Coordinates of C-alpha atoms in Angstrom, one line a residue:
X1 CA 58.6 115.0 105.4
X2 CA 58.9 111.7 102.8
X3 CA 58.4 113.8 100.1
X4 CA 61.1 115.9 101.4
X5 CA 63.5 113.1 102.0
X6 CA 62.8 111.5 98.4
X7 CA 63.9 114.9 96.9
X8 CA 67.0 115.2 99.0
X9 CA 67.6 111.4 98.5
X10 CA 69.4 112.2 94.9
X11 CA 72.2 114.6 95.8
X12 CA 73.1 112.5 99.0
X13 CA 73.9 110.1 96.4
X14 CA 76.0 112.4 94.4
X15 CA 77.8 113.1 97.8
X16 CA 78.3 109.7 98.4
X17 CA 79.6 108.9 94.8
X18 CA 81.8 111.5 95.8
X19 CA 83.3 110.6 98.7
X20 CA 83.9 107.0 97.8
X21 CA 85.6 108.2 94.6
X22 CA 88.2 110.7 96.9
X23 CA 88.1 107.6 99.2
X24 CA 89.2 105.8 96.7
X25 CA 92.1 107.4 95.8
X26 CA 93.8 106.5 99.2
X27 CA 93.2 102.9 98.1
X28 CA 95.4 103.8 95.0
X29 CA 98.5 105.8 96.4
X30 CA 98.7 103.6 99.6
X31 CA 99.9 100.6 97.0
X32 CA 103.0 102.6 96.8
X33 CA 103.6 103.2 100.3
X34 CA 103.3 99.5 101.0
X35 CA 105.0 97.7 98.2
X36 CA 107.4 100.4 97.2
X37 CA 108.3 102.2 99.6
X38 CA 108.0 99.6 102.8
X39 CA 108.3 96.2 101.5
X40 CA 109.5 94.6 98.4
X41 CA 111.2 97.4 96.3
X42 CA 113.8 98.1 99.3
X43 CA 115.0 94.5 98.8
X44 CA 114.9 94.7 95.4
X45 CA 117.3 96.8 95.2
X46 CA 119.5 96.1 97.9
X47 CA 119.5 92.0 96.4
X48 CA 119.2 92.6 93.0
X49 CA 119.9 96.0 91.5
X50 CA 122.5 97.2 94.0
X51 CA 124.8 94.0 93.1
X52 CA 128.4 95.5 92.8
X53 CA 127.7 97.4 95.5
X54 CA 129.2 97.1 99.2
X55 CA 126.3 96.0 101.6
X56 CA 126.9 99.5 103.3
X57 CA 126.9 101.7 100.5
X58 CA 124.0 100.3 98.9
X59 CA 122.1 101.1 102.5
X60 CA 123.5 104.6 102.8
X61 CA 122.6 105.1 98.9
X62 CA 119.2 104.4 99.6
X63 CA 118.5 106.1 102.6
X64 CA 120.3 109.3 100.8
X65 CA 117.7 109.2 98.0
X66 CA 114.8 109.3 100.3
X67 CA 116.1 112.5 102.1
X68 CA 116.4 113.6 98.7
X69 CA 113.5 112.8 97.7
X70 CA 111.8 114.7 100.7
X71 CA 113.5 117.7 101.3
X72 CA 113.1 118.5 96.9
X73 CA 109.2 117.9 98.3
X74 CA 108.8 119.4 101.0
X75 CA 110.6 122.8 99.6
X76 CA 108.1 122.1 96.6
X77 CA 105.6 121.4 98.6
X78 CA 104.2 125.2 100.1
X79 CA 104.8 126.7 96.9
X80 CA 102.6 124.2 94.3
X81 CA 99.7 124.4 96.9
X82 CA 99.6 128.5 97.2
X83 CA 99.9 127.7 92.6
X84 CA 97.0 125.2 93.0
X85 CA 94.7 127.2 95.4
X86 CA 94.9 130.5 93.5
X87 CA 94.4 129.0 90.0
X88 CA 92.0 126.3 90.7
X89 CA 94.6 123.4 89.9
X90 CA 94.5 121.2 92.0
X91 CA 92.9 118.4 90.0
X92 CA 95.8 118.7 87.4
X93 CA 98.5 119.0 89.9
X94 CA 97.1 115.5 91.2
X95 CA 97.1 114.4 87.5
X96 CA 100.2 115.6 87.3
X97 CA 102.3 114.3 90.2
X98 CA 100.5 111.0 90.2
X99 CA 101.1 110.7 86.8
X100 CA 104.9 110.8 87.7
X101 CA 104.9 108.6 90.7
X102 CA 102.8 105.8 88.2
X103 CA 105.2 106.5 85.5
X104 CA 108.4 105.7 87.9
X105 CA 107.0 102.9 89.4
X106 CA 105.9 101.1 86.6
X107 CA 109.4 101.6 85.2
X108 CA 111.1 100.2 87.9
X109 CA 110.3 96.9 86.2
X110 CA 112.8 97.3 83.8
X111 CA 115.7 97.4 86.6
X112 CA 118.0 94.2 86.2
X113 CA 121.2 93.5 88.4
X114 CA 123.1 96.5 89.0
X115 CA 120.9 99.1 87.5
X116 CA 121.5 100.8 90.9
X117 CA 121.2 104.3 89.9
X118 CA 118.6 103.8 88.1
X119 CA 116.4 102.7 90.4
X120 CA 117.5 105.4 93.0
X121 CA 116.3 107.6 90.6
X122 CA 112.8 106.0 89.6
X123 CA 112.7 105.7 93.6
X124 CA 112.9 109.5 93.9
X125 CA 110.8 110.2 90.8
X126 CA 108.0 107.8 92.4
X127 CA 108.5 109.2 96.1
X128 CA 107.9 113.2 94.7
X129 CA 104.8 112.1 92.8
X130 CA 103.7 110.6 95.8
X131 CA 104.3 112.8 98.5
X132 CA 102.9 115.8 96.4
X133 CA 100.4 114.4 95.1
X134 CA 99.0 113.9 98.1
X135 CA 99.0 117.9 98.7
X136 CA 96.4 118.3 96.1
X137 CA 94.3 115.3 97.3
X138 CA 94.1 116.1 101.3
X139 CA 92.9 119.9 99.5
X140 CA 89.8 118.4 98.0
X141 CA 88.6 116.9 101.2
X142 CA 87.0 120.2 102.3
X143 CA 84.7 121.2 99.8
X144 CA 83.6 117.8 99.3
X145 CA 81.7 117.4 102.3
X146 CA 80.4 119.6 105.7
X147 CA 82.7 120.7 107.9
X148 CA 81.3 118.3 110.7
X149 CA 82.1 115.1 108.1
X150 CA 85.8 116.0 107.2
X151 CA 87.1 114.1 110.2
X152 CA 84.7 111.1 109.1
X153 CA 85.4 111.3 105.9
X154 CA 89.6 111.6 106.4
X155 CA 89.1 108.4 108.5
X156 CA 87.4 106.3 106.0
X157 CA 90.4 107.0 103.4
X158 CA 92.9 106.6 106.2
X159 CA 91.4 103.1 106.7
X160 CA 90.7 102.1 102.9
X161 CA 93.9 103.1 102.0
X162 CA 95.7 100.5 105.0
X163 CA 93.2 98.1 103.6
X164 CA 94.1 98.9 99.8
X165 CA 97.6 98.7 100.3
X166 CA 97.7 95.8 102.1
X167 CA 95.2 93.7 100.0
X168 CA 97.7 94.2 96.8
X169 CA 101.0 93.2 98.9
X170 CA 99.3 90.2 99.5
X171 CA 98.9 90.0 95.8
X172 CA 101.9 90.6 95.0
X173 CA 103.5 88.1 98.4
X174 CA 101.5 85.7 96.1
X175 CA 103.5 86.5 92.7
X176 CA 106.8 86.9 94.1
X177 CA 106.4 83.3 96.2
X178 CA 105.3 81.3 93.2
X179 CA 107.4 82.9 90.3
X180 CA 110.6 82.4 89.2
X181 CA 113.4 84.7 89.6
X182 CA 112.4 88.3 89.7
X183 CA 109.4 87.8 87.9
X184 CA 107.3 88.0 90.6
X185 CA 109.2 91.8 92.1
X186 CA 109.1 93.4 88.5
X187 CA 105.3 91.9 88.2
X188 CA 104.6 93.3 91.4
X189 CA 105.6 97.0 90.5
X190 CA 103.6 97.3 87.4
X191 CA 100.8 95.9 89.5
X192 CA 101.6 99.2 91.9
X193 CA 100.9 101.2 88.7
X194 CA 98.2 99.7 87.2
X195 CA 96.5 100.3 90.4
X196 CA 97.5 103.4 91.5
X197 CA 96.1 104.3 88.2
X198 CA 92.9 102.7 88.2
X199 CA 91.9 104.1 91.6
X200 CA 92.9 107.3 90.5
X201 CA 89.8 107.5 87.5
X202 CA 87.5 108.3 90.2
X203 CA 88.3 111.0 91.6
X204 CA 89.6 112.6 88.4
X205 CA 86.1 112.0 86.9
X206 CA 83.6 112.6 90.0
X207 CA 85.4 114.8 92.1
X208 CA 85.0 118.9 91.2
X209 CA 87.5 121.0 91.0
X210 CA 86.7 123.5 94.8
X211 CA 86.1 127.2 93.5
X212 CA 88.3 130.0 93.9
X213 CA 87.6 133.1 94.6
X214 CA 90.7 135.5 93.6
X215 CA 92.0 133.3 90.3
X216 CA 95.4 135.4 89.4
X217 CA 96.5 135.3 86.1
X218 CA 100.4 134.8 86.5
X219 CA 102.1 131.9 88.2
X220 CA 105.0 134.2 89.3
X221 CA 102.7 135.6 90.9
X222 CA 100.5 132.8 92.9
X223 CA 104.4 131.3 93.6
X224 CA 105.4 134.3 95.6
X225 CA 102.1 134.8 97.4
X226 CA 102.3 130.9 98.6
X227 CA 106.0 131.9 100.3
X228 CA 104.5 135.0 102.0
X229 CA 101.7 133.2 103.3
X230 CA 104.0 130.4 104.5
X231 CA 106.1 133.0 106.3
X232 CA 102.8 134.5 107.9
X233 CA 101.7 131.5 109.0
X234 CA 105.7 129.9 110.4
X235 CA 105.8 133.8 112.3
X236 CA 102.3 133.3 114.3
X237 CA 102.3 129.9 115.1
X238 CA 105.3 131.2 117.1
X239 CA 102.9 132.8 119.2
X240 CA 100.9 130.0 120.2
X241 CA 103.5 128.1 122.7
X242 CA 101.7 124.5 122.8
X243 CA 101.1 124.5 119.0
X244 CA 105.1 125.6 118.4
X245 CA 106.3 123.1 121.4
X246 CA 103.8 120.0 119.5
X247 CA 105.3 121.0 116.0
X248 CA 108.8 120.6 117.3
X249 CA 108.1 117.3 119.0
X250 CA 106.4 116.0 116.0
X251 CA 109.1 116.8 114.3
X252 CA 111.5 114.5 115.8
X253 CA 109.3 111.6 116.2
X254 CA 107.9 111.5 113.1
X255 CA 111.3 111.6 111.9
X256 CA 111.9 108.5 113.5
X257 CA 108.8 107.1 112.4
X258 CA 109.1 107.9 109.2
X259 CA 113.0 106.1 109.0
X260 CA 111.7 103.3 110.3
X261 CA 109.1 102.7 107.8
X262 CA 112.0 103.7 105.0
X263 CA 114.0 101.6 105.9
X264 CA 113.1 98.6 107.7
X265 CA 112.7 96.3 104.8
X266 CA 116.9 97.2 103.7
X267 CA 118.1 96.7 107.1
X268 CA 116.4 93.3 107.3
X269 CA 117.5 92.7 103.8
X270 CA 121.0 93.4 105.0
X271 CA 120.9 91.2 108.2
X272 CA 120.4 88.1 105.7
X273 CA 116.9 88.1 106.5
X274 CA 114.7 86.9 103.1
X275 CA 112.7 88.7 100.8
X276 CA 109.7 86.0 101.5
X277 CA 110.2 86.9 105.4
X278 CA 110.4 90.5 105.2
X279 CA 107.5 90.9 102.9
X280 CA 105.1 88.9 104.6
X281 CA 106.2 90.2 108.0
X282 CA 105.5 94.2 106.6
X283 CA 102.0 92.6 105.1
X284 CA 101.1 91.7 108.4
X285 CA 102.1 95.1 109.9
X286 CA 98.9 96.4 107.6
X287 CA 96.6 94.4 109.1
X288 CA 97.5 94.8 112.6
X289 CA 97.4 98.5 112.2
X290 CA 93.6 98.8 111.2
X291 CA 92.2 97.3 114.3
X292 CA 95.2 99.1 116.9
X293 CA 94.5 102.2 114.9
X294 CA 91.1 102.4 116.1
X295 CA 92.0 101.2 119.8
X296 CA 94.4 104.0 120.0
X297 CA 91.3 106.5 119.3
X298 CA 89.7 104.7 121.9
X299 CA 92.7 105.1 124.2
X300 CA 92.6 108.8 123.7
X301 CA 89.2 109.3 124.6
X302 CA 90.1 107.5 128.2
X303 CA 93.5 109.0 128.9
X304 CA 93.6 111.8 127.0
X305 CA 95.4 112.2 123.3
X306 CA 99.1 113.5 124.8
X307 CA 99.2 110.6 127.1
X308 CA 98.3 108.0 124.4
X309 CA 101.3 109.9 122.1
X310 CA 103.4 109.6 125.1
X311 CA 102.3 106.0 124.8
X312 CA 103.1 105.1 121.8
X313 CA 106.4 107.1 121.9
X314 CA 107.7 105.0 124.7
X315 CA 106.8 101.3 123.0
X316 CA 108.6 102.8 119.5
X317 CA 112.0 103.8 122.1
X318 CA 111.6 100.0 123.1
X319 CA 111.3 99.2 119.7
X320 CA 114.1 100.7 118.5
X321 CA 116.5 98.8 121.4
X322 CA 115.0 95.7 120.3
X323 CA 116.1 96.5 116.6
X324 CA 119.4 96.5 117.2
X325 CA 119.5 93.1 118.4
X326 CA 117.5 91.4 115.3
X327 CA 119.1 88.4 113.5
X328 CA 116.9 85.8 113.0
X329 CA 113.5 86.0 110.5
X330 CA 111.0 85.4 113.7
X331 CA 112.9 88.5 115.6
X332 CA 112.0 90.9 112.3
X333 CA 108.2 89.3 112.4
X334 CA 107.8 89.8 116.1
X335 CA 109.2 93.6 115.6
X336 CA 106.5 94.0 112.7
X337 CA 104.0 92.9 115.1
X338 CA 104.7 95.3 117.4
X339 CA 105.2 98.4 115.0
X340 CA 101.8 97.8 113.3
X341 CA 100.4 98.0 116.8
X342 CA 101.5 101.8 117.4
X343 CA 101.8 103.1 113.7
X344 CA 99.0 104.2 112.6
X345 CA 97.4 105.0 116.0
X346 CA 100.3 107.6 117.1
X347 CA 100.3 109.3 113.5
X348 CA 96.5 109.5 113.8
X349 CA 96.4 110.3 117.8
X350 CA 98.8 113.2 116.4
X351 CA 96.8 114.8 113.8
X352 CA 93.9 114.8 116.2
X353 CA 95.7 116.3 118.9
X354 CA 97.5 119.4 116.7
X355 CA 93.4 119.9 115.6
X356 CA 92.3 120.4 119.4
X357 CA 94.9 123.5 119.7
X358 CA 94.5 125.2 116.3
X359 CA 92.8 128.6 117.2
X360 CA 89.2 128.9 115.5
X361 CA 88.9 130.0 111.8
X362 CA 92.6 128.9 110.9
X363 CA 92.4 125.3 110.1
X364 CA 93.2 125.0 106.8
X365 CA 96.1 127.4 107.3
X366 CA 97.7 125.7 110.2
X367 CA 97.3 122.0 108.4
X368 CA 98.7 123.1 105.8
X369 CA 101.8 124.0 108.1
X370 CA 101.4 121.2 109.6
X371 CA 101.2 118.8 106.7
X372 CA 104.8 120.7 105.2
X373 CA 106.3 119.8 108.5
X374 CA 105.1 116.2 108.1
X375 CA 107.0 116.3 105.1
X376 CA 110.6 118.2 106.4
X377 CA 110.3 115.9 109.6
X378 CA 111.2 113.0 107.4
X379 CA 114.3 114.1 106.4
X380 CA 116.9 113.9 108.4
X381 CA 116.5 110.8 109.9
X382 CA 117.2 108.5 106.4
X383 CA 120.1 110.8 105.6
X384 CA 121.5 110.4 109.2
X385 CA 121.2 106.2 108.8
X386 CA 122.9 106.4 105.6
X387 CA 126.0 108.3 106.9
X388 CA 126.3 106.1 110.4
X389 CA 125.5 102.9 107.7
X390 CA 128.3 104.1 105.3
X391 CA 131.1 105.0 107.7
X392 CA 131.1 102.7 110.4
X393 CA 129.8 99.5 108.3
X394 CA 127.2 99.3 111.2
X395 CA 123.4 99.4 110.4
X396 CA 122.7 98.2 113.6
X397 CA 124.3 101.4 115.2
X398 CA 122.5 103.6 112.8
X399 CA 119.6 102.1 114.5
X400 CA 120.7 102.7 118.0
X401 CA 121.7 106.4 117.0
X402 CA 117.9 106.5 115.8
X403 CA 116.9 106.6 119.3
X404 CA 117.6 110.3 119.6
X405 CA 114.3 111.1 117.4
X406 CA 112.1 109.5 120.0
X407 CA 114.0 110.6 123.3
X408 CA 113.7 114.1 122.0
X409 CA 110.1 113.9 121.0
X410 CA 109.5 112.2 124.3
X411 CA 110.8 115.4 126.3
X412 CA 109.2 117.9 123.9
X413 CA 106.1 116.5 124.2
X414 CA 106.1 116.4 127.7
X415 CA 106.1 120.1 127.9
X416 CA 102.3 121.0 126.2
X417 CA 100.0 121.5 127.8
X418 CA 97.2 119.3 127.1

């Protein structure tokens, strides 16, 4: 048995060097998530690159971009992952993509005062390379490990990349608190790409490329064969009633959740609130999430994962109420607080949930559904926020109008079975 164990000893090890270099990846991409699109970019622009604009429009303009920005990848989305599995591509893709998201990030340190288009555009350049890019990374996950591992595995990124992206926003709380001017913001951005890019090595160099069995020659060809499987796929998870009924739900509440996280930072930014505040605030929201991430799987396992959704759902309604009546800097930390506490937990409690009702031998086919929903869900949420923002003048009622993604969800959700 030793000798046996000696002998296997070497490939666990390759595994291993494996899985920490997908792992890492997470670590990577999650510095734009926190610093870019959460925190400190937001109130870049709205304090420094948006000057010349009304406080409205440059809210309305932002929040436009990032439906933008999703719905061109969310309609990309399907058809680059049917390209990537029939020609083996998905480690260039990932290249690719991240290489635009690094590319627009690192350029946003070049936006002075009132480069506002400009930086609306390097925002959707670096929010496309991000949210595609992650297509091609979630698609390595399965050959790089044993089916009874991939939920292991998915967890450890999910909690590296918190950690990763919360360790460099305190870096760059650091820069922006001792520098002058906007030193510290622009410094802070190229620190988003350097990193992103450094993390990124690994799994380019240590990560293979998963086989494929039917390579097709023509991309025409691989592009048309991705939107027939996506119809397949949207026309018989009709069929299975809890599945359709979660999807919907998710829909909306992700929605909500996903505005929130967009646009928090801006709002506050708009109420007066500083840069300093908001920042560290949204840092803290990191940290709280890792430990109430885990609670919320622990939750689950007591009450059952709908209830714990339900949960969460109900503390983000009261959330949302609270929102409208922010005005002072400890109001916005409290709120952060509270949001870290149900993030991360209700987006995970969700995944594991739509797992539970997939029907056997169609996982990868339904997450991959369920991962281009993710990505439509976040839509309409920003675009509605800018158009309340910009016509009435009134951020706080786009906030209030919000409520409807959560209400909905809420009565959706109620209806599976489960």
């Amino acid at each position: 048995m030793r000798g046996e164990e000696f002998q296997m000893l070497p490939s666990f090890r390759k595994l291993e060097k494996k899985v920490l270099s997908w792992c890492a990846y997470d670590v990577g991409n999650s510095a734009f998530a926190t610093t870019i699109m959460a925190a400190i970019y937001p109130v870049y622009f709205r304090e420094v690159a948006s000057q010349g604009l009304a406080p409205n429009l440059s809210t309305a303009y932002w929040a436009y971009t990032a439906s933008a920005a999703l719905f061109l990848s969310a309609f990309l989305s399907p058809l680059l992952g049917a390209l990537a599995d029939v020609q083996g591509s998905k480690k260039r893709l990932l290249a690719l993509f991240t290489g635009l998201g690094i590319f627009s990030t690192g350029s946003m340190a070049l936006i002075g005062p009132g480069d506002w288009l400009l930086a609306l555009l390097l925002m959707a350049g670096g929010t496309v390379g991000f949210t595609i890019s992650i297509i091609f990374y979630d698609a390595l996950l399965p050959s790089l490990v044993p089916p009874e591992r991939v939920d292991m595995v998915s967890s450890q990124g999910y909690a590296l990349g918190y950690l990763g992206g919360g360790v460099l926003l305190a870096i760059n709380f650091v820069f922006i608190a001792l520098l002058p001017g906007t030193l510290g913001a622009r410094l802070s951005f190229l620190s988003v790409a350097f990193w992103w890019a450094g993390f990124t090595v690994p799994v380019l160099l240590n990560v293979a490329e998963p086989p494929v069995e039917d390579k097709r020659k023509y991309t025409a060809e691989a592009l048309k064969g991705g939107a027939a499987r996506l119809r397949s796929t949207f026309r018989d998870i009709r069929s299975f009633r809890n599945l359709f009924l979660f999807l919907v739900a998710f829909w909306f509440y992700n929605d909500g959740i996903g505005t929130i996280i967009r646009m928090a930072a801006i709002y506050g930014s708009q109420l007066g609130i500083s840069m300093n505040h908001l920042v560290g605030a949204l840092l803290l929201t990191q940290f709280v999430g890792i430990p109430f991430s885990l609670a919320f799987g622990t939750l689950a396992s007591r009450i059952g994962s709908k209830k714990t959704i339900l949960t969460g759902l109900y503390f983000y309604l009261c959330l949302i109420i609270a929102g409208i009546f922010i005005s002072k800097p400890w109001h916005f930390w409290g709120l952060a607080i509270a949001v870290g506490m149900v993030q991360g937990g209700t987006q995970a409690i969700s995944r594991s949930f739509f797992a539970s009702m997939i029907p056997p031998g169609r996982t990868a086919e339904f997450f991959g559904f369920y991962d281009i929903s993710s990505k439509f869900s976040g839509i309409l949420g920003p675009a509605i926020f800018g158009i309340v923002t910009q016509v009435t003048g009134s951020s706080s009622l786009a906030i209030a109008i919000l409520s409807y993604t959560f209400i909905l969800g809420i009565l959706i959700l109620r209806k599976v079975q489960g």
